[in-house]
Coordinates of C-alpha atoms (C1' of nucleotides) in Angstrom, one line a residue:
Chain A
M1 CA 0.0 -12.9 1.1
L2 CA 0.0 -14.4 5.0
T3 CA 2.5 -13.4 7.2
V4 CA 5.1 -16.3 8.5
R5 CA 3.9 -16.0 12.1
Q6 CA 0.3 -16.1 11.2
I7 CA 1.8 -19.8 9.6
E8 CA 4.3 -20.5 12.1
E9 CA 1.9 -20.2 15.1
N10 CA -1.2 -22.2 13.2
Q11 CA 0.8 -24.4 11.5
H12 CA -2.3 -27.1 11.4
A13 CA -5.0 -24.8 11.1
V14 CA -3.8 -23.3 8.3
I15 CA -3.5 -26.8 6.4
Q16 CA -6.9 -27.5 7.7
L17 CA -8.3 -24.4 6.4
L18 CA -6.3 -24.7 3.0
A19 CA -7.7 -27.7 2.4
K20 CA -11.4 -26.1 2.3
K21 CA -10.5 -24.3 -0.8
Q22 CA -8.7 -27.4 -2.5
F23 CA -5.4 -26.6 -2.0
R24 CA -2.7 -28.7 -0.3
A25 CA -0.6 -26.4 1.8
E26 CA 1.4 -29.1 3.8
S27 CA 4.7 -29.2 1.7
L28 CA 4.5 -25.6 1.0
V29 CA 4.0 -24.7 4.4
N30 CA 7.1 -26.6 6.1
E31 CA 9.2 -25.0 3.3
I32 CA 8.3 -21.9 4.4
I33 CA 9.0 -22.6 8.2
E34 CA 12.0 -24.0 7.0
T35 CA 13.2 -21.5 4.9
D36 CA 12.3 -18.7 7.5
R37 CA 14.4 -20.7 10.4
K38 CA 17.3 -20.1 7.2
R39 CA 16.7 -16.6 6.8
K40 CA 16.8 -15.7 10.6
K41 CA 20.3 -17.5 10.9
L42 CA 21.7 -16.1 7.7
Q43 CA 20.3 -12.1 8.9
N44 CA 21.8 -13.1 12.7
Q45 CA 25.0 -14.2 11.1
L46 CA 25.3 -10.7 9.1
D47 CA 24.0 -8.4 11.7
N48 CA 26.7 -9.5 13.9
N49 CA 29.1 -9.2 11.4
L50 CA 27.8 -5.8 10.0
A51 CA 28.5 -4.8 14.0
E52 CA 31.8 -5.7 13.9
I53 CA 32.8 -3.9 11.3
N54 CA 30.8 -0.9 12.3
R55 CA 32.5 -1.2 15.9
I56 CA 36.2 -1.3 13.9
S57 CA 35.1 1.7 11.7
K58 CA 34.5 3.6 14.7
D59 CA 37.7 3.1 16.4
I60 CA 39.3 3.6 13.0
G61 CA 37.8 7.3 13.0
Q62 CA 39.2 7.8 16.5
L63 CA 42.6 6.6 16.0
F64 CA 43.1 9.2 12.8
Q65 CA 41.6 12.1 14.9
Q66 CA 43.9 11.1 17.4
G67 CA 47.0 11.4 14.7
K68 CA 47.5 7.4 15.1
T69 CA 47.4 6.8 11.3
Q70 CA 49.5 3.6 11.7
E71 CA 47.2 1.9 14.0
A72 CA 44.6 3.0 12.1
N73 CA 45.9 1.3 9.1
Q74 CA 46.8 -1.8 11.0
A75 CA 42.9 -1.9 12.1
K76 CA 41.6 -1.5 8.0
E77 CA 43.3 -4.5 7.5
K78 CA 41.2 -6.9 9.9
T79 CA 37.9 -5.3 7.9
T80 CA 39.4 -7.5 4.7
S81 CA 38.1 -10.5 5.5
L82 CA 34.7 -9.0 7.5
K83 CA 33.8 -7.3 4.1
E84 CA 34.0 -11.1 1.9
D85 CA 31.9 -12.7 5.0
I86 CA 29.5 -9.6 4.7
K87 CA 29.1 -10.1 0.7
L88 CA 28.4 -13.6 1.2
Y89 CA 25.9 -13.7 3.7
T90 CA 24.4 -10.8 2.4
R91 CA 23.6 -12.8 -1.2
Q92 CA 22.2 -15.5 0.9
L93 CA 20.1 -13.8 3.0
E94 CA 18.7 -11.8 -0.5
E95 CA 18.1 -15.4 -1.7
S96 CA 16.4 -16.6 1.1
V97 CA 14.3 -13.7 1.1
Q98 CA 13.3 -13.7 -2.0
L99 CA 12.5 -17.4 -2.0
L100 CA 10.5 -17.1 1.4
H101 CA 8.6 -14.4 -0.5
E102 CA 8.0 -16.9 -3.3
L103 CA 6.7 -19.4 -1.4
L104 CA 4.5 -16.7 0.7
V105 CA 3.2 -15.7 -2.6
Q106 CA 1.8 -19.2 -3.5
L107 CA 0.0 -19.6 -0.2
P108 CA -3.9 -18.3 -0.8
N109 CA -5.5 -16.6 2.2
L110 CA -7.6 -18.6 4.8
P111 CA -11.2 -19.0 4.3
H112 CA -13.2 -17.8 7.0
E113 CA -14.9 -20.7 9.2
S114 CA -18.3 -19.7 7.9
V115 CA -17.1 -20.8 4.4
P116 CA -19.2 -23.8 3.3
E117 CA -17.0 -26.7 1.9
G118 CA -17.5 -27.6 -1.7
R119 CA -15.1 -27.9 -5.0
A120 CA -17.3 -25.6 -7.7
A121 CA -19.7 -23.3 -8.5
E122 CA -22.7 -25.9 -7.8
D123 CA -21.2 -25.7 -4.4
N124 CA -21.9 -22.6 -3.5
K125 CA -25.1 -21.5 -1.0
E126 CA -28.0 -19.2 -1.9
V127 CA -28.2 -17.3 1.1
R128 CA -30.8 -14.7 -0.2
A129 CA -33.2 -14.3 -2.9
G130 CA -35.1 -11.1 -4.6
G131 CA -37.0 -9.2 -7.3
K132 CA -39.5 -10.4 -9.6
M133 CA -38.7 -12.5 -12.4
P134 CA -40.2 -11.4 -15.3
E135 CA -42.8 -12.9 -17.6
L136 CA -41.6 -12.6 -20.9
P137 CA -43.3 -13.7 -24.0
V138 CA -41.8 -16.3 -26.3
D139 CA -39.7 -14.4 -28.4
A140 CA -38.0 -12.4 -26.2
L141 CA -35.0 -11.1 -27.3
P142 CA -31.6 -11.2 -25.8
H143 CA -29.4 -7.9 -25.3
W144 CA -27.2 -8.1 -28.2
D145 CA -30.5 -8.3 -30.6
L146 CA -32.2 -5.4 -28.8
A147 CA -29.4 -3.1 -28.2
K148 CA -29.3 -3.4 -32.3
K149 CA -33.1 -3.1 -32.6
Y150 CA -33.0 -0.1 -30.6
D151 CA -29.6 1.2 -31.7
I152 CA -27.9 1.8 -28.5
I153 CA -25.0 -0.3 -28.7
D154 CA -22.9 -0.8 -31.4
F155 CA -20.5 -4.0 -31.2
E156 CA -19.1 -3.9 -34.7
M157 CA -18.3 -0.1 -34.5
G158 CA -16.4 -1.2 -31.5
N159 CA -14.6 -4.0 -33.6
K160 CA -13.8 -1.4 -36.2
I161 CA -12.6 1.1 -33.8
T162 CA -10.6 -1.2 -31.3
G163 CA -11.3 -5.2 -31.6
S164 CA -13.7 -7.5 -30.2
G165 CA -14.9 -6.5 -26.4
F166 CA -14.7 -2.9 -26.7
P167 CA -18.6 -1.7 -27.6
L168 CA -19.8 1.5 -28.7
Y169 CA -22.5 2.6 -26.5
R170 CA -25.0 5.3 -28.7
N171 CA -27.9 7.6 -28.0
A172 CA -30.0 5.9 -25.2
G173 CA -27.4 3.2 -24.7
A174 CA -24.6 5.9 -24.0
K175 CA -27.3 7.8 -21.5
L176 CA -27.9 4.9 -19.6
Q177 CA -24.4 4.5 -18.9
R178 CA -24.2 7.7 -17.6
A179 CA -27.1 7.5 -15.6
L180 CA -26.2 4.0 -14.1
I181 CA -22.7 5.6 -13.0
N182 CA -24.6 8.8 -11.5
F183 CA -26.8 6.3 -9.6
F184 CA -24.7 4.0 -8.3
L185 CA -22.0 7.0 -6.9
D186 CA -24.8 8.8 -5.6
E187 CA -25.9 5.9 -3.8
A188 CA -22.6 5.3 -2.3
A189 CA -22.2 8.7 -1.1
N190 CA -25.8 8.1 0.8
A191 CA -24.3 4.9 2.4
G192 CA -21.3 7.1 3.2
Y193 CA -18.9 6.2 1.0
T194 CA -16.3 9.2 0.1
E195 CA -16.4 9.5 -3.9
M196 CA -12.5 9.4 -5.1
M197 CA -11.6 9.4 -8.9
P198 CA -8.4 7.7 -9.3
P199 CA -5.7 7.4 -11.6
I200 CA -6.5 4.2 -14.2
L201 CA -3.3 3.6 -14.9
V202 CA -0.9 2.4 -12.1
N203 CA 2.8 1.4 -11.9
E204 CA 4.2 -1.9 -10.9
D205 CA 4.1 -1.2 -7.0
S206 CA 0.1 -0.6 -7.1
G207 CA -0.4 -3.7 -9.0
F208 CA 1.4 -5.7 -6.7
G209 CA 0.2 -4.2 -3.8
T210 CA -3.2 -5.7 -4.6
G211 CA -2.0 -8.7 -6.0
Q212 CA -2.8 -8.4 -9.6
L213 CA 1.5 -8.7 -10.1
P214 CA 2.8 -11.0 -10.4
D215 CA -0.1 -13.8 -10.7
K216 CA -1.8 -12.1 -13.1
E217 CA -0.3 -9.9 -15.0
G218 CA -0.8 -11.5 -18.3
Q219 CA -4.6 -10.2 -17.3
M220 CA -3.7 -6.8 -17.7
Y221 CA -3.1 -4.2 -20.3
H222 CA 0.4 -3.4 -20.0
V223 CA 1.5 0.0 -21.5
T224 CA 5.1 -0.9 -21.9
G225 CA 6.8 2.4 -22.9
D226 CA 6.1 3.9 -19.3
N227 CA 5.6 0.1 -17.7
L228 CA 2.2 1.1 -16.2
Y229 CA -0.9 -0.9 -16.5
L230 CA -4.5 -0.3 -17.2
I231 CA -6.4 -1.0 -14.0
P232 CA -8.7 -4.4 -14.3
T233 CA -10.9 -2.9 -11.3
A234 CA -10.7 0.3 -9.4
E235 CA -10.0 -2.0 -6.3
V236 CA -6.4 -1.5 -7.1
P237 CA -5.7 2.1 -7.5
L238 CA -8.0 2.5 -4.4
T239 CA -6.6 0.2 -2.0
N240 CA -3.1 0.9 -3.1
I241 CA -3.9 4.6 -1.2
F242 CA -3.4 2.7 1.9
R243 CA -0.3 0.8 0.5
D244 CA 2.3 1.8 3.5
V245 CA 0.0 3.5 5.5
I246 CA -0.3 3.2 9.7
L247 CA -4.2 4.3 10.6
S248 CA -4.9 4.4 13.8
S249 CA -7.9 2.9 15.5
F250 CA -10.3 5.7 15.3
D251 CA -10.1 6.4 11.3
F252 CA -12.2 3.1 11.5
P253 CA -14.0 2.6 9.2
V254 CA -12.7 4.0 5.9
K255 CA -15.2 3.9 3.3
I256 CA -14.0 4.9 -0.1
A257 CA -15.9 4.3 -3.3
A258 CA -15.0 5.3 -7.2
Y259 CA -16.1 4.6 -10.9
T260 CA -13.7 3.7 -13.3
P261 CA -13.6 2.2 -16.8
C262 CA -11.9 -1.2 -16.4
F263 CA -9.8 -3.1 -18.6
R264 CA -9.3 -6.7 -18.6
R265 CA -7.6 -8.8 -21.4
E266 CA -9.3 -12.1 -20.6
A267 CA -7.2 -13.8 -22.4
G268 CA -8.1 -17.1 -23.3
S269 CA -11.8 -17.1 -23.0
Y270 CA -14.0 -17.3 -25.6
G271 CA -17.3 -18.5 -27.3
K272 CA -20.9 -18.4 -26.4
D273 CA -20.6 -17.1 -22.9
V274 CA -18.9 -13.8 -23.9
R275 CA -21.8 -12.8 -26.4
G276 CA -22.6 -9.0 -26.3
L277 CA -22.2 -7.5 -22.9
N278 CA -21.5 -10.8 -21.2
R279 CA -17.6 -10.5 -21.2
L280 CA -16.0 -7.6 -22.3
H281 CA -12.1 -5.8 -22.2
Q282 CA -13.5 -2.5 -21.1
F283 CA -16.6 -1.6 -19.1
D284 CA -17.6 0.5 -16.2
K285 CA -18.0 -0.1 -12.9
V286 CA -18.3 2.0 -9.5
E287 CA -16.4 -0.1 -6.7
I288 CA -16.8 -0.1 -3.1
V289 CA -13.3 -0.5 -0.6
Q290 CA -13.7 -0.1 3.0
I291 CA -10.5 -0.6 5.4
Q292 CA -11.9 -2.3 9.1
H293 CA -10.6 -3.3 12.5
P294 CA -10.3 -7.0 12.3
D295 CA -12.9 -7.5 15.2
K296 CA -15.5 -5.4 12.8
S297 CA -14.4 -6.7 9.0
Y298 CA -17.1 -9.5 8.7
E299 CA -19.8 -7.0 10.1
A300 CA -18.5 -4.8 7.7
L301 CA -18.8 -7.5 4.9
E302 CA -22.5 -8.0 6.1
E303 CA -23.2 -4.5 5.5
M304 CA -21.6 -4.0 2.1
A305 CA -23.5 -7.1 0.8
S306 CA -26.8 -5.9 2.0
Y307 CA -25.9 -2.5 0.4
V308 CA -25.7 -4.3 -2.8
E309 CA -28.8 -5.9 -2.5
T310 CA -30.3 -2.4 -2.1
L311 CA -29.1 -1.7 -5.7
L312 CA -30.2 -4.4 -7.1
K313 CA -34.2 -4.1 -5.1
K314 CA -34.0 -0.4 -6.4
L315 CA -33.3 -1.5 -9.8
D316 CA -36.3 -4.2 -10.1
L317 CA -34.0 -7.1 -10.7
P318 CA -34.5 -10.5 -10.0
Y319 CA -31.4 -11.7 -8.1
R320 CA -29.5 -14.2 -5.9
I321 CA -26.9 -14.0 -3.7
M322 CA -24.3 -16.8 -3.4
L323 CA -22.0 -17.7 -0.4
L324 CA -18.7 -19.3 -2.3
C325 CA -17.6 -22.0 -1.1
G326 CA -13.9 -22.8 -0.3
G327 CA -13.1 -24.3 -3.9
D328 CA -15.0 -21.4 -5.7
M329 CA -13.7 -18.5 -4.0
S330 CA -10.6 -16.2 -5.3
F331 CA -7.0 -16.9 -4.0
T332 CA -7.3 -13.6 -2.0
S333 CA -10.1 -13.5 -0.3
A334 CA -11.8 -14.8 2.9
K335 CA -15.3 -15.0 2.6
T336 CA -17.3 -13.9 -0.5
Y337 CA -20.8 -13.1 -1.9
D338 CA -21.5 -12.9 -5.3
F339 CA -24.6 -11.4 -6.6
E340 CA -26.4 -12.7 -9.8
V341 CA -29.0 -11.1 -11.5
L342 CA -31.6 -12.8 -14.2
A343 CA -31.1 -12.0 -17.3
A344 CA -34.3 -13.4 -18.9
G345 CA -34.0 -13.0 -22.7
Q346 CA -30.9 -15.4 -22.6
K347 CA -32.1 -17.0 -19.4
K348 CA -28.8 -17.0 -17.4
W349 CA -27.8 -15.4 -14.5
L350 CA -24.9 -13.4 -14.4
E351 CA -22.7 -12.3 -11.9
V352 CA -22.6 -8.3 -11.8
S353 CA -21.0 -8.5 -8.4
S354 CA -18.8 -10.0 -5.8
V355 CA -18.0 -8.7 -2.2
S356 CA -15.4 -9.8 -0.4
N357 CA -13.7 -9.6 2.7
F358 CA -9.8 -10.2 2.4
A359 CA -8.9 -9.8 6.2
S360 CA -5.5 -9.5 6.6
F361 CA -3.9 -10.9 3.0
Q362 CA -4.0 -7.8 1.3
A363 CA -2.6 -5.5 4.1
N364 CA -0.1 -7.9 4.6
R365 CA 1.1 -7.1 0.9
L366 CA 0.0 -3.2 0.8
K367 CA 1.9 -2.8 4.7
L368 CA -1.5 -1.4 5.7
R369 CA -1.2 -1.0 9.5
F370 CA -3.1 0.6 12.3
R371 CA -2.7 1.5 15.9
E372 CA -4.7 0.7 18.7
E373 CA -5.0 3.7 21.0
G374 CA -1.7 3.6 23.3
D375 CA -0.3 0.7 21.7
K376 CA 3.1 0.5 20.8
R377 CA 2.8 -2.2 18.5
T378 CA 1.1 -2.1 15.1
Q379 CA -1.1 -4.8 13.3
L380 CA -2.5 -5.2 9.8
A381 CA -5.8 -4.0 9.4
H382 CA -8.4 -5.9 7.2
T383 CA -9.5 -4.8 3.7
L384 CA -12.6 -5.4 2.3
N385 CA -14.3 -4.6 -1.5
G386 CA -17.1 -4.8 -3.8
S387 CA -18.4 -4.1 -6.8
A388 CA -21.9 -1.5 -6.9
L389 CA -22.0 -2.0 -9.3
A390 CA -20.4 -3.4 -13.1
L391 CA -22.5 -2.2 -15.8
P392 CA -22.5 -4.4 -18.7
R393 CA -24.3 -7.6 -16.8
I394 CA -27.0 -5.0 -15.3
V395 CA -27.4 -3.3 -18.4
A396 CA -27.9 -6.8 -20.2
A397 CA -30.6 -7.7 -17.6
L398 CA -32.2 -4.2 -17.7
L399 CA -33.1 -4.5 -21.3
E400 CA -33.7 -8.0 -21.4
N401 CA -36.0 -8.1 -18.3
N402 CA -37.8 -5.0 -19.5
Q403 CA -38.9 -5.4 -22.9
T404 CA -42.1 -5.0 -23.9
Q405 CA -44.0 -4.5 -26.9
M406 CA -43.5 -0.6 -26.8
G407 CA -40.2 -0.4 -26.1
I408 CA -37.3 -1.2 -23.1
K409 CA -38.8 0.4 -19.9
I410 CA -36.5 2.3 -17.6
P411 CA -36.6 1.3 -14.0
E412 CA -38.5 3.9 -11.9
A413 CA -35.3 5.0 -9.8
L414 CA -33.1 5.5 -12.6
V415 CA -35.2 8.0 -14.6
K416 CA -34.5 11.1 -12.9
Y417 CA -30.8 10.1 -14.0
T418 CA -31.7 9.3 -17.5
G419 CA -34.2 11.6 -18.4
F420 CA -36.6 9.5 -20.1
N421 CA -38.4 6.2 -19.3
M422 CA -38.5 4.2 -22.1
I423 CA -36.0 3.3 -24.9
E424 CA -38.1 3.2 -28.1
Chain B
rG1 C1' 11.1 16.6 -24.1
rG2 C1' 15.7 20.6 -23.3
rA3 C1' 18.0 23.7 -19.0
rG4 C1' 18.5 24.6 -13.7
rA5 C1' 17.8 23.8 -8.5
rG6 C1' 15.7 20.9 -5.1
rG7 C1' 13.7 15.9 -2.5
rU8 C1' 16.2 15.0 6.3
rG9 C1' 11.5 12.3 11.4
rG10 C1' 4.4 13.9 12.1
rC11 C1' 5.9 19.3 10.2
rC12 C1' 9.7 23.0 9.8
rG13 C1' 14.6 23.2 9.5
rA14 C1' 20.5 22.4 10.3
rG15 C1' 24.3 19.1 8.9
rU16 C1' 29.1 18.3 2.4
rG17 C1' 33.1 11.9 4.6
rG18 C1' 34.0 9.9 11.1
rU19 C1' 30.3 8.0 18.0
rC20 C1' 24.6 11.0 13.1
rG21 C1' 19.3 7.4 13.6
rA22 C1' 20.4 12.3 13.0
rA23 C1' 21.4 19.5 16.0
rG24 C1' 17.3 23.1 17.1
rG25 C1' 12.4 24.4 16.5
rC26 C1' 6.8 23.6 16.1
rG27 C1' 3.5 19.6 17.3
rC28 C1' 2.0 15.2 20.5
rA29 C1' 2.3 12.4 25.0
rC30 C1' 2.8 11.9 30.1
rG31 C1' 5.0 14.7 35.1
rC32 C1' 6.1 19.3 38.1
rC33 C1' 4.1 24.0 39.1
rU34 C1' -2.0 26.0 39.4
rG35 C1' -8.1 26.4 42.7
rG36 C1' -8.3 25.4 37.3
rA37 C1' -6.4 26.3 32.8
rA38 C1' -2.7 29.1 30.1
rA39 C1' 2.6 30.3 30.4
rG40 C1' 7.0 27.7 32.1
rC41 C1' 9.9 23.2 34.0
rG42 C1' 11.1 18.2 33.4
rU43 C1' 10.9 13.9 30.7
rG44 C1' 9.5 11.3 26.3
rU45 C1' 8.2 11.4 21.1
rA46 C1' 9.7 6.5 13.8
rU47 C1' 9.4 1.9 11.3
rA48 C1' 10.8 -2.7 9.9
rC49 C1' 13.7 -7.3 10.9
rU50 C1' 15.9 -9.6 14.8
rC51 C1' 18.3 -11.7 20.0
rC52 C1' 16.0 -12.7 24.7
rA53 C1' 10.4 -17.5 27.7
rA54 C1' 9.1 -12.3 28.5
rA55 C1' 9.7 -7.4 30.3
rA56 C1' 14.0 -4.6 30.4
rG57 C1' 17.5 -4.2 27.2
rG58 C1' 20.8 -4.8 22.6
rG59 C1' 22.1 -5.6 17.4
rU60 C1' 20.8 -4.3 12.3
rA61 C1' 18.8 -1.5 8.3
rU62 C1' 16.4 2.8 6.8
rC63 C1' 17.9 10.7 5.6
rG64 C1' 12.9 10.2 -2.2
rC65 C1' 14.5 4.8 -4.6
rG66 C1' 18.1 1.5 -6.3
rG67 C1' 23.0 0.5 -7.1
rG68 C1' 28.4 1.9 -6.3
rU69 C1' 33.5 4.4 -4.2
rU70 C1' 35.5 4.0 1.2
rC71 C1' 37.5 0.9 7.1
rG72 C1' 33.4 4.1 7.7
rA73 C1' 28.1 7.6 3.2
rA74 C1' 22.4 12.4 4.8
rU75 C1' 27.4 13.8 2.9
rC76 C1' 30.9 11.6 -2.8
rC77 C1' 29.6 8.8 -8.1
rC78 C1' 26.0 6.4 -11.4
rG79 C1' 20.8 5.4 -12.6
rC80 C1' 15.8 6.2 -11.6
rC81 C1' 11.5 8.6 -9.6
rU82 C1' 9.5 12.6 -7.9
rU83 C1' 9.2 18.7 -6.4
rC84 C1' 9.7 23.6 -8.4
rU85 C1' 11.5 27.5 -12.1
rC86 C1' 12.3 29.0 -17.4
rC87 C1' 11.9 26.6 -22.7
rG88 C1' 8.9 24.1 -26.2
rC89 C1' 4.6 21.0 -26.8
rC90 C1' -0.7 20.3 -25.4
rA91 C1' -6.4 19.6 -23.6

RNA sequence: GGAGAGGUGGCCGAGUGGUCGAAGGCGCACGCCUGGAAAGCGUGUAUACUCCAAAAGGGUAUCGCGGGUUCGAAUCCCGCCUUCUCCGCCA
């Protein structure tokens, strides 16, 4: 959520920047500024009335103490019309505030100036690529066939237990999951991230804080009995640690990481692209989060991107890093790098990580502020996050790219975690 | 899930209808004192919105959260959240 001040002070820049995101902001921006003016006016009227009634109340108190009951009762009568006004203004102010809020949440985050122009995925810019393309025989299998062949992932059993999109990992498949989680967590710790293990159900406030609510309500599993939501990503509990928090500039950078299962309803996405591990309702992921000083957040974004890149290198996966164009970016992001790995068995690039700087957009919702040393005023911090990494598509690529006559080869860096170097 | 007791500022803690945004203490910051420090003394010490070109200075709200009663609520009433103790259940 942008702040009204941000919008008002840079009205034209906001409209221009949002055009890059293929968003026509002009009328919304005007409506926001107009509503805020109205809000201020109402606030003033209400405050003046409240000040007046406070004054009278104090007088009444004194009159009663002095035993001047009659004068006190006379003063009481004066408050009747004031109270009616107060009721009216309060209601109008609430309406204004709510409308302003509804308008503000419709406005996407501003893209950073370095974000390329473009409408859709084809316009994304490849910034780096690496890893060796595997040379597979013509009869190479996609991972869902390999999973069956080696009895490591049982999709049908998942269907029986829960439903589609909830696979059962077994044997080496289960061990591989555990190995990857530990590998990612250890790497994150080495890179300076503090490990957390957060709750995987969150309340409404947290859902709102990171922007899943109200816009993506249908994407989360909702536990209606207790009004809790299953997290779609660890970003939600991790970032909400900092809801309503005022940091000092000495606290930067905050670097935290967590493994959690993630739950996504993926309502409406069916078909070929969702086969096997490509798209699941439950999956495992290690997430990294940074809270940064506004002057440092784009540096931090690069740092996070290179960190994710080292993971893919260590896993010997062929990858490419895409800088998303304005039209392909998420609502909340100011700048995003997507990481894709090649799954050679299905000859497809799979997105395995998305690393974003949200600038102050999330911080404004969260009320995550900081104070510069010696400064009285608070300002919004910058938040960033990225997957490091999401497991299923990594597993898909590992299985497909490393298939041999003998079995599936485990990358060197993972062997000490799996305890085996081949799935046979 | 049942019964009872709590939730006050960075922390401790007073306050049960009237100049209470809140005593007192601790902590912290600044100043004085000192050769330097400690102690001592003095001053200051929340957040948000808003008025003002800005500063200074005002106004409003906030005592777990949300409603209500009242001229006036930290204080009374209702609902919710949460902590502690006991019982029940339980990995």
